[in-house]
Coordinates of C-alpha atoms in Angstrom, one line a residue:
Chain A
M1 CA 87.3 161.4 53.1
P2 CA 84.3 160.2 54.8
P3 CA 84.0 156.7 56.4
D4 CA 82.8 154.9 53.6
S5 CA 85.8 155.6 51.6
L6 CA 86.5 152.6 51.9
T7 CA 84.5 151.3 49.0
P8 CA 87.1 152.7 45.9
P9 CA 85.2 155.4 43.9
A10 CA 83.5 154.3 40.6
G11 CA 84.9 154.0 37.5
L12 CA 87.9 151.6 39.6
D13 CA 85.3 148.4 39.6
H14 CA 88.2 146.4 38.4
T15 CA 89.7 143.8 40.7
S16 CA 92.9 144.6 40.5
A17 CA 91.8 148.8 41.0
A18 CA 89.6 148.4 44.1
A19 CA 92.3 146.1 45.7
L20 CA 94.8 148.5 45.2
H21 CA 92.7 151.7 46.5
A22 CA 91.7 149.8 49.8
R23 CA 95.5 149.8 50.6
Y24 CA 95.9 153.1 50.3
H25 CA 93.4 154.9 49.7
A26 CA 94.0 156.4 46.5
A27 CA 94.6 156.4 43.2
P28 CA 97.1 153.0 42.4
A29 CA 100.8 154.2 41.6
A30 CA 100.4 152.2 38.0
S31 CA 98.5 149.4 36.2
P32 CA 98.9 146.1 37.1
P33 CA 100.8 144.4 34.4
A34 CA 98.3 141.3 34.5
W35 CA 96.0 140.2 37.9
N36 CA 95.7 137.1 38.9
A37 CA 94.6 134.5 42.5
V38 CA 98.0 135.1 44.1
L39 CA 97.9 138.8 43.9
D40 CA 94.5 138.9 44.4
T41 CA 94.9 137.5 47.8
L42 CA 98.4 138.9 48.6
L43 CA 96.7 142.1 48.1
R44 CA 93.5 141.7 50.2
H45 CA 95.9 140.4 53.7
R46 CA 94.0 141.6 56.9
S47 CA 94.8 140.2 60.2
V48 CA 92.7 138.6 61.9
R49 CA 91.3 139.1 65.6
A50 CA 88.2 137.1 65.9
Y51 CA 88.1 133.2 65.4
L52 CA 85.1 130.8 64.6
P53 CA 85.5 127.3 66.6
D54 CA 85.7 125.2 63.5
P55 CA 89.2 123.1 63.8
L56 CA 91.3 123.4 60.5
P57 CA 90.5 120.6 58.1
P58 CA 93.4 117.3 57.8
G59 CA 96.1 118.2 56.3
T60 CA 95.9 122.2 56.5
L61 CA 98.8 122.6 58.5
E62 CA 101.6 119.7 57.0
T63 CA 100.6 122.2 53.6
L64 CA 101.3 125.4 55.6
V65 CA 105.0 123.9 56.5
A66 CA 105.2 123.4 52.6
A67 CA 104.8 126.5 52.2
A68 CA 106.8 127.7 54.7
Q69 CA 109.7 125.1 53.4
S70 CA 109.3 126.8 49.8
A71 CA 110.8 129.9 51.3
S72 CA 114.5 130.3 50.0
S73 CA 116.2 129.9 53.1
S74 CA 120.1 131.4 53.5
S75 CA 123.0 128.9 52.4
N76 CA 119.9 126.5 52.4
L77 CA 121.4 126.3 56.1
Q78 CA 117.2 126.0 56.9
T79 CA 117.8 127.9 60.0
W80 CA 114.5 127.9 61.5
S81 CA 111.6 125.4 62.7
V82 CA 108.4 126.2 63.5
I83 CA 106.0 124.3 67.0
A84 CA 102.2 123.9 66.3
V85 CA 100.1 124.7 70.0
E86 CA 96.5 123.6 70.1
D87 CA 96.4 122.1 73.8
R88 CA 94.5 125.0 75.1
T89 CA 95.9 125.1 78.7
R90 CA 99.2 125.7 77.1
K91 CA 97.9 128.4 74.1
A92 CA 96.2 130.7 77.3
R93 CA 99.9 130.0 79.3
L94 CA 101.8 131.8 76.3
A95 CA 98.4 134.3 75.8
A96 CA 99.3 135.1 79.5
I97 CA 103.2 135.9 78.1
A98 CA 102.0 137.6 75.1
A99 CA 100.6 140.9 76.5
N100 CA 97.3 138.9 77.1
Q101 CA 95.7 138.9 73.6
K102 CA 92.9 136.7 73.9
H103 CA 92.5 135.4 69.6
I104 CA 95.6 133.4 70.8
V105 CA 93.8 131.2 72.7
Q106 CA 90.4 131.4 70.4
A107 CA 92.2 130.6 67.5
P108 CA 91.9 126.7 67.5
L109 CA 96.0 126.7 65.5
F110 CA 98.6 129.8 67.7
L111 CA 102.6 128.2 65.6
V112 CA 104.9 129.5 67.4
W113 CA 108.0 130.0 64.9
L114 CA 111.0 130.3 65.8
A115 CA 115.3 130.8 64.8
D116 CA 116.7 128.2 65.4
L117 CA 120.4 127.5 65.7
A118 CA 120.4 124.5 67.5
R119 CA 120.0 122.3 64.4
L120 CA 123.0 123.2 63.2
G121 CA 124.8 123.3 66.6
A122 CA 124.0 119.4 67.1
I123 CA 124.9 118.7 63.0
A124 CA 128.3 120.6 63.8
E125 CA 128.5 119.0 66.9
R126 CA 128.0 114.9 65.7
S127 CA 130.3 115.0 63.0
G128 CA 133.3 116.2 66.4
V129 CA 133.5 120.3 63.8
A130 CA 134.2 122.7 66.2
V131 CA 131.8 125.5 64.6
E132 CA 132.2 128.9 65.6
G133 CA 130.4 130.9 63.1
L134 CA 127.5 130.8 64.8
D135 CA 128.7 133.0 67.8
Y136 CA 128.1 135.9 65.4
L137 CA 125.5 138.5 65.2
E138 CA 124.8 137.3 61.7
L139 CA 123.7 134.1 62.2
L140 CA 120.9 134.8 64.1
V141 CA 119.7 137.6 61.8
V142 CA 120.1 134.4 58.6
A143 CA 118.0 132.1 61.3
M144 CA 115.6 135.2 61.4
V145 CA 115.1 136.2 57.7
D146 CA 115.0 132.1 57.3
A147 CA 111.6 132.8 59.4
A148 CA 110.3 135.2 58.8
L149 CA 110.5 134.4 54.8
A150 CA 109.1 131.1 56.4
A151 CA 106.2 132.1 57.6
Q152 CA 104.6 134.7 55.2
N153 CA 104.8 131.9 52.9
A154 CA 102.1 129.6 55.3
T155 CA 100.4 132.7 55.9
V156 CA 100.3 133.1 52.2
A157 CA 99.1 130.3 52.6
L158 CA 96.6 130.1 54.8
E159 CA 94.7 133.0 53.3
G160 CA 94.4 131.7 49.7
L161 CA 92.6 128.2 51.5
G162 CA 90.3 130.6 53.0
L163 CA 91.4 131.4 56.9
G164 CA 92.6 133.8 58.5
A165 CA 96.0 134.8 60.7
V166 CA 97.9 136.9 63.2
Y167 CA 101.4 137.9 63.8
I168 CA 102.3 138.1 67.7
G169 CA 105.2 140.0 67.6
A170 CA 104.6 140.0 71.8
V171 CA 105.7 136.5 72.3
R172 CA 109.5 138.3 72.1
N173 CA 107.9 140.6 75.4
D174 CA 109.9 137.7 77.6
I175 CA 112.0 135.1 74.8
E176 CA 113.0 133.8 78.3
A177 CA 109.5 132.3 79.3
V178 CA 108.2 131.0 75.9
A179 CA 111.6 129.3 75.4
A180 CA 110.6 127.3 79.0
E181 CA 106.7 127.2 78.5
L182 CA 108.3 125.6 74.8
D183 CA 111.3 123.3 76.2
L184 CA 113.8 124.9 73.5
P185 CA 117.4 124.2 73.4
A186 CA 119.9 126.6 73.4
R187 CA 120.3 128.7 70.3
V188 CA 116.7 129.0 69.8
M189 CA 115.1 132.5 69.6
P190 CA 111.4 132.8 68.9
L191 CA 110.7 135.4 66.8
F192 CA 106.5 135.8 66.4
G193 CA 103.6 134.2 66.5
L194 CA 101.2 133.7 63.8
C195 CA 97.1 132.7 65.2
V196 CA 96.0 130.5 62.9
G197 CA 92.0 129.7 61.5
Y198 CA 88.9 130.5 60.1
P199 CA 87.4 134.8 60.5
D200 CA 84.4 135.1 63.0
P201 CA 82.2 136.9 60.4
A202 CA 81.1 138.5 63.1
I203 CA 83.9 140.8 63.6
P204 CA 84.9 141.6 60.6
T205 CA 88.5 143.2 59.4
D206 CA 89.2 145.7 56.7
V207 CA 92.3 146.0 54.4
K208 CA 94.7 148.5 56.6
P209 CA 96.1 151.3 54.4
R210 CA 99.3 151.3 54.6
L211 CA 101.7 155.0 53.4
P212 CA 102.2 155.6 50.4
Q213 CA 104.5 154.1 48.0
A214 CA 106.4 157.1 47.2
V215 CA 107.6 156.6 51.2
V216 CA 108.8 152.9 50.7
L217 CA 110.4 153.1 47.9
H218 CA 113.5 154.2 46.7
R219 CA 114.9 154.6 42.7
E220 CA 118.4 154.3 42.9
T221 CA 120.0 156.3 45.8
Y222 CA 118.1 156.3 48.9
R223 CA 115.8 159.8 48.3
H224 CA 116.5 161.6 51.9
G225 CA 112.7 163.1 53.4
A226 CA 110.6 160.4 51.1
A227 CA 108.6 160.7 54.3
S228 CA 107.6 164.2 53.8
P229 CA 105.6 166.1 56.3
D230 CA 102.6 166.0 53.5
A231 CA 102.8 162.5 53.6
V232 CA 102.9 161.8 56.2
A233 CA 99.6 163.9 56.5
G234 CA 98.1 162.3 54.2
Y235 CA 98.7 159.1 56.0
D236 CA 97.4 159.8 59.5
E237 CA 93.9 161.0 57.5
A238 CA 94.0 157.2 55.6
M239 CA 94.9 155.7 59.3
R240 CA 91.9 157.4 61.1
T241 CA 89.0 156.6 58.2
F242 CA 90.0 152.7 58.5
Q243 CA 90.5 153.7 62.3
A244 CA 86.8 155.3 62.2
V245 CA 85.1 152.0 60.0
Q246 CA 86.9 149.8 62.5
R247 CA 85.7 151.5 65.3
M248 CA 89.6 151.7 66.8
D249 CA 91.4 153.5 69.2
G250 CA 91.5 156.8 67.0
D251 CA 94.7 158.3 67.7
V252 CA 96.9 159.5 65.1
W253 CA 99.4 157.6 63.8
S254 CA 102.2 159.1 63.6
R255 CA 101.7 160.1 67.2
K256 CA 101.2 156.5 68.3
V257 CA 103.8 154.7 66.2
V258 CA 105.8 157.5 67.7
E259 CA 105.4 156.4 71.2
R260 CA 105.3 152.7 70.5
V261 CA 108.6 153.4 70.5
R262 CA 109.1 156.3 73.1
T263 CA 111.4 154.8 75.5
P264 CA 112.9 151.3 76.9
A265 CA 109.0 150.7 79.1
S266 CA 107.3 151.0 76.1
L267 CA 108.9 148.1 74.4
T268 CA 106.4 146.1 76.4
G269 CA 109.7 144.0 77.9
R270 CA 112.1 144.2 75.4
H271 CA 114.7 146.6 76.1
R272 CA 115.9 142.9 77.7
M273 CA 115.8 141.4 74.8
R274 CA 119.7 141.8 74.1
E275 CA 120.0 139.7 77.5
A276 CA 118.1 137.3 77.2
L277 CA 119.6 136.2 74.2
G278 CA 122.4 135.9 75.6
K279 CA 120.5 133.6 78.3
L280 CA 118.8 131.7 75.6
G281 CA 123.1 131.1 73.9
F282 CA 123.2 133.6 71.3
Q283 CA 126.8 134.9 72.2
L284 CA 126.0 138.3 69.4
R285 CA 129.9 138.7 68.8
Chain B
M1 CA 118.0 107.3 43.8
P2 CA 118.6 107.7 40.9
P3 CA 118.9 111.2 39.7
D4 CA 115.3 111.1 37.2
S5 CA 113.7 110.6 40.6
L6 CA 112.6 114.5 40.4
T7 CA 109.8 113.6 38.4
P8 CA 107.4 112.3 40.5
P9 CA 106.5 108.7 40.8
A10 CA 103.5 106.7 39.1
G11 CA 100.3 107.5 40.8
L12 CA 101.4 110.4 42.1
D13 CA 100.0 112.6 39.3
H14 CA 98.0 115.1 41.1
T15 CA 98.8 118.7 40.3
S16 CA 99.7 119.2 44.5
A17 CA 100.8 115.6 45.1
A18 CA 103.9 115.9 42.2
A19 CA 104.5 119.8 43.7
L20 CA 104.6 118.4 47.5
H21 CA 107.0 115.6 45.8
A22 CA 109.3 117.6 44.0
R23 CA 109.8 119.6 47.3
Y24 CA 110.7 116.3 50.3
H25 CA 111.5 114.0 47.0
A26 CA 109.6 111.7 49.5
A27 CA 105.6 110.9 49.9
P28 CA 103.2 113.8 51.0
A29 CA 103.2 114.2 54.9
A30 CA 99.1 114.4 54.1
S31 CA 97.2 115.5 51.6
P32 CA 96.3 119.6 51.2
P33 CA 92.9 120.4 52.1
A34 CA 92.6 121.9 48.8
W35 CA 95.0 122.9 45.7
N36 CA 95.2 126.0 43.5
A37 CA 96.8 128.3 42.8
V38 CA 98.2 130.3 45.3
L39 CA 99.7 127.1 46.8
D40 CA 100.6 126.0 43.5
T41 CA 103.2 129.2 43.2
L42 CA 104.6 128.7 46.5
L43 CA 105.8 125.2 46.7
R44 CA 106.7 125.4 43.0
H45 CA 109.8 128.2 44.2
R46 CA 112.5 128.1 43.2
S47 CA 115.7 130.3 42.9
V48 CA 117.0 131.6 39.5
R49 CA 120.4 132.6 38.6
A50 CA 120.3 133.5 35.6
Y51 CA 118.5 135.7 33.3
L52 CA 116.9 137.1 30.0
P53 CA 117.6 140.9 29.2
D54 CA 113.7 141.8 29.0
P55 CA 112.8 144.3 31.0
L56 CA 109.9 144.1 32.9
P57 CA 106.3 145.2 32.1
P58 CA 105.8 148.7 33.4
G59 CA 103.6 148.3 36.5
T60 CA 105.5 145.7 37.6
L61 CA 107.6 147.1 40.4
E62 CA 104.4 149.1 41.7
T63 CA 103.0 145.2 41.4
L64 CA 105.4 143.8 43.7
V65 CA 105.7 146.8 46.5
A66 CA 101.6 146.6 46.7
A67 CA 102.0 143.6 47.1
A68 CA 106.0 143.8 49.3
Q69 CA 103.1 146.4 51.2
S70 CA 100.1 144.1 52.2
A71 CA 101.9 142.2 54.2
S72 CA 101.9 142.6 58.2
S73 CA 104.0 145.4 59.7
S74 CA 105.3 145.1 63.7
S75 CA 102.5 147.8 64.9
N76 CA 102.0 148.9 61.9
L77 CA 105.6 150.5 62.4
Q78 CA 106.4 149.6 58.8
T79 CA 109.6 149.9 59.8
W80 CA 111.2 148.9 56.1
S81 CA 112.3 150.8 52.9
V82 CA 113.5 148.6 49.7
I83 CA 115.2 150.6 46.9
A84 CA 115.3 149.5 43.7
V85 CA 118.1 149.5 41.0
E86 CA 118.1 149.1 37.3
D87 CA 121.3 151.1 36.3
R88 CA 124.3 149.0 35.8
T89 CA 127.1 150.0 37.0
R90 CA 125.8 150.8 40.3
K91 CA 124.3 146.9 40.0
A92 CA 128.2 146.5 39.1
R93 CA 129.5 147.8 42.2
L94 CA 126.7 146.4 44.0
A95 CA 128.0 143.0 42.7
A96 CA 131.5 144.0 43.0
I97 CA 130.5 144.2 46.7
A98 CA 128.0 141.0 47.1
A99 CA 130.7 138.5 46.3
N100 CA 130.7 139.5 42.5
Q101 CA 127.0 137.8 41.8
K102 CA 127.0 138.0 37.7
H103 CA 122.9 137.6 38.3
I104 CA 123.2 141.0 39.9
V105 CA 123.7 143.2 36.5
Q106 CA 122.4 140.6 34.6
A107 CA 118.4 140.9 35.9
P108 CA 117.1 143.8 34.6
L109 CA 115.6 144.8 38.7
F110 CA 117.4 144.4 41.6
L111 CA 116.0 145.3 44.6
V112 CA 117.5 146.3 48.3
W113 CA 115.2 145.4 50.8
L114 CA 116.2 147.8 54.2
A115 CA 115.7 147.6 58.0
D116 CA 114.2 151.5 58.1
L117 CA 114.0 153.1 61.8
A118 CA 115.8 156.2 60.3
R119 CA 111.9 157.3 59.4
L120 CA 110.7 156.7 62.2
G121 CA 113.8 159.1 63.4
A122 CA 113.2 162.2 61.4
I123 CA 108.9 161.2 62.2
A124 CA 109.5 161.2 65.7
E125 CA 112.2 164.4 65.3
R126 CA 109.9 166.3 64.0
S127 CA 107.4 166.1 66.3
G128 CA 110.3 167.4 69.0
V129 CA 110.1 164.3 71.0
A130 CA 113.2 162.4 72.0
V131 CA 112.8 158.2 71.2
E132 CA 115.2 155.6 73.0
G133 CA 113.7 152.6 72.1
L134 CA 115.4 152.7 68.5
D135 CA 118.8 152.4 70.7
Y136 CA 117.1 148.7 70.9
L137 CA 117.9 145.1 69.5
E138 CA 114.2 144.4 69.0
L139 CA 114.3 147.5 66.9
L140 CA 116.6 146.0 64.7
V141 CA 114.7 142.8 64.9
V142 CA 111.4 144.5 63.6
A143 CA 112.9 146.3 61.5
M144 CA 115.0 142.7 60.3
V145 CA 110.7 140.9 60.1
D146 CA 109.3 143.6 58.2
A147 CA 111.2 143.8 55.2
A148 CA 111.6 140.0 55.3
L149 CA 107.3 139.6 55.2
A150 CA 107.7 142.5 52.8
A151 CA 109.8 140.9 50.3
Q152 CA 108.5 137.8 50.2
N153 CA 104.9 139.3 49.7
A154 CA 107.1 140.3 46.4
T155 CA 109.2 137.7 45.4
V156 CA 105.7 134.9 46.3
A157 CA 103.8 138.0 43.6
L158 CA 106.8 138.5 40.8
E159 CA 107.2 134.2 40.5
G160 CA 103.4 134.4 40.4
L161 CA 103.5 137.2 37.0
G162 CA 105.9 134.5 36.2
L163 CA 108.9 136.0 36.5
G164 CA 111.5 135.0 38.9
A165 CA 114.4 135.9 41.4
V166 CA 117.2 134.8 43.6
Y167 CA 117.6 137.0 47.4
I168 CA 120.9 138.3 47.9
G169 CA 122.1 137.7 51.4
A170 CA 126.0 138.9 49.7
V171 CA 124.7 143.0 50.6
R172 CA 125.7 141.6 54.2
N173 CA 129.2 141.0 53.3
D174 CA 129.7 144.9 53.9
I175 CA 126.7 146.9 55.1
E176 CA 128.7 150.1 55.1
A177 CA 129.8 149.7 51.7
V178 CA 126.4 149.0 50.2
A179 CA 125.4 151.9 52.9
A180 CA 127.5 154.1 50.8
E181 CA 126.6 153.2 47.7
L182 CA 123.0 153.9 47.9
D183 CA 123.1 157.4 50.2
L184 CA 121.5 155.5 53.5
P185 CA 120.5 158.0 56.4
A186 CA 122.0 156.6 60.2
R187 CA 119.5 153.5 61.1
V188 CA 119.0 152.0 58.1
M189 CA 120.8 148.8 57.1
P190 CA 120.9 146.8 54.1
L191 CA 119.2 143.2 54.7
F192 CA 119.9 141.8 51.2
G193 CA 118.8 141.9 47.7
L194 CA 116.6 140.2 45.6
C195 CA 116.9 139.9 41.3
V196 CA 114.1 140.3 40.0
G197 CA 113.6 139.1 36.3
Y198 CA 112.4 136.1 33.5
P199 CA 114.3 133.4 33.9
D200 CA 116.7 132.2 31.4
P201 CA 114.8 129.5 29.5
A202 CA 118.0 127.7 28.0
I203 CA 119.2 127.5 32.0
P204 CA 116.0 125.8 34.5
T205 CA 116.2 124.8 37.8
D206 CA 114.5 123.1 39.0
V207 CA 112.7 123.2 42.9
K208 CA 115.1 122.5 46.0
P209 CA 114.1 119.9 48.6
R210 CA 114.2 120.7 52.1
L211 CA 115.1 118.8 54.7
P212 CA 111.6 116.5 56.1
Q213 CA 108.7 118.3 57.8
A214 CA 109.4 116.1 60.8
V215 CA 112.5 117.5 61.2
V216 CA 111.5 121.6 61.2
L217 CA 107.8 121.0 62.3
H218 CA 107.1 120.1 66.3
R219 CA 103.7 119.6 67.9
E220 CA 103.0 120.9 71.5
T221 CA 106.8 121.6 72.7
Y222 CA 110.6 121.6 70.7
R223 CA 110.9 117.8 69.5
H224 CA 114.6 117.7 70.8
G225 CA 116.3 114.9 68.0
A226 CA 114.0 115.4 66.1
A227 CA 116.7 115.9 63.7
S228 CA 118.4 112.8 63.6
P229 CA 121.1 110.4 61.3
D230 CA 118.8 109.1 59.2
A231 CA 116.8 112.0 58.3
V232 CA 119.8 114.7 58.0
A233 CA 120.9 111.1 55.8
G234 CA 118.4 110.8 53.8
Y235 CA 118.8 114.2 53.3
D236 CA 122.1 114.4 52.1
E237 CA 121.0 111.7 49.7
A238 CA 117.7 114.0 48.4
M239 CA 120.3 117.0 48.2
R240 CA 122.7 114.7 46.1
T241 CA 120.1 113.3 43.6
F242 CA 119.3 117.5 43.5
Q243 CA 123.2 118.5 42.9
A244 CA 123.6 116.0 40.0
V245 CA 120.5 117.0 38.0
Q246 CA 121.7 120.6 38.5
R247 CA 125.1 119.3 37.2
M248 CA 126.2 121.5 41.2
D249 CA 128.8 120.6 43.2
G250 CA 128.4 117.7 45.1
D251 CA 129.3 118.2 48.3
V252 CA 127.4 117.0 50.9
W253 CA 124.9 119.0 52.7
S254 CA 125.6 118.3 55.3
R255 CA 129.2 118.5 55.2
K256 CA 128.6 122.5 53.5
V257 CA 126.1 123.9 56.0
V258 CA 128.7 123.1 58.9
E259 CA 131.9 124.5 56.5
R260 CA 129.4 127.7 56.1
V261 CA 129.7 128.1 59.8
R262 CA 132.5 127.1 60.5
T263 CA 134.8 130.0 61.7
P264 CA 134.9 133.5 61.3
A265 CA 136.5 134.0 58.2
S266 CA 133.7 131.1 57.5
L267 CA 130.8 134.1 57.3
T268 CA 132.5 136.3 54.4
G269 CA 132.8 139.3 55.8
R270 CA 130.4 139.5 58.1
H271 CA 131.4 138.6 61.9
R272 CA 132.5 141.8 61.4
M273 CA 128.5 142.6 61.1
R274 CA 127.8 144.1 65.0
E275 CA 130.8 146.6 64.2
A276 CA 129.4 147.9 61.7
L277 CA 125.8 148.7 62.6
G278 CA 127.2 150.4 65.4
K279 CA 128.7 152.3 61.7
L280 CA 125.6 152.5 60.2
G281 CA 123.7 154.6 63.9
F282 CA 122.6 151.4 65.6
Q283 CA 123.2 151.1 69.1
L284 CA 121.6 147.6 69.5
R285 CA 121.5 147.9 72.9

């Protein structure tokens, strides 16, 4: 495919068809039953790594948190918190921990999303009840899922407001250092960061293509072999086109993802997570 | 507060004020910078546990999956899959595993969201590369976060289409049984289910109030004591009002959540998760 194939072919001129084509570099698997502002916002997501210095309008942070709190929470335990970091020197220190990603400092707002079992522990302690359940892996799973659902709602909300964001998994490169910087109590894990700001129009980003639906969507039971060599090769090609347009490094997707998980050292510090979680007070029984 | 306080007080007649008041049972922390269909959809989320038998319109599932795939993915590894279950007998067997929740059978579509490291493992194996990274806890964290972000996008999309949903964490009560039912390969974890369908208008649900923003939102560093006794007592009261209107059991929130995690037995089977994950091929180093 030539680089200009990011533009949908002639005929695919409806908004939904254009959005779906940008996401898959292929004809849609099916026509949507309807199209609306919500679907349009979701489908047009792209990660933003270059921001204008403009501050966010008043009320933005509170609105994003209200959206985040509107997400489902397992048994309504609400086992997450978020820290809004705006201080430039603190953002710089967090960026130093997180692989020196300059957009952490550039974005006016850096949100650190936390899997938070400390709040529930404090409530139990005040009522004089010993809680053993918090020491189990399950509760960390609950808290991580709660935090992720909340963060994604905030992301959808901010994109609907014309802002941009990018998740920063690299806060997990050294969760102990992040916990010290943010003065986290025991049983709170920094899960990921989120840069928020107005996208710099001088550095446009495009919608990243994803694997064909037939690879990730299964019917009734898991379809073994869904990630066929042909499907993966086709996706490698779609990503090559995207990388060329974005002037990104051109390594083949299927080679790059394997390299990312090849050795403990490829995990950029995160192979230590189990030990580090122990130091943060998680027993992970 | 009397039960009718779910209706915003006179004067709070703007859509955004009404939506925020329903979420917090209190005046908004700040005025949103703007209001739109995306924010309205996010704020008005409620979990739906009673569905009409009506099937979903053609193209709905594919549209939800496109929304899900549009969420961010860590290093674009795309370490998740989803299984669409529509067969009534399979839904019944899954419901039997998941605490006999009748809405799993009633909903026309039951989605099981998977943290999927098998696909990446298969791609590595085909290229003859041994990957050690998949054996680390970090990669399961990546996969769980990827799956949760994707599922939340699908949830927002379906609510924007007038459908309703509820997350089913109880698929984790016995992940080995779910894995057997869905024929999952090694290194795939069933993370949660999602019932999808048209809400039964005869059994209306309301927006569930959440903890005050000051409890979950921290500035610059973690504010110890943010969950003050007063804040928790106020929330217990907001939940009491909600439970009365919904005719739910009236146990006090702060007591109920502590009870939920008091002992290994309160985790309804999930205290075995670490051992069960080992059997599903996760080494969790």
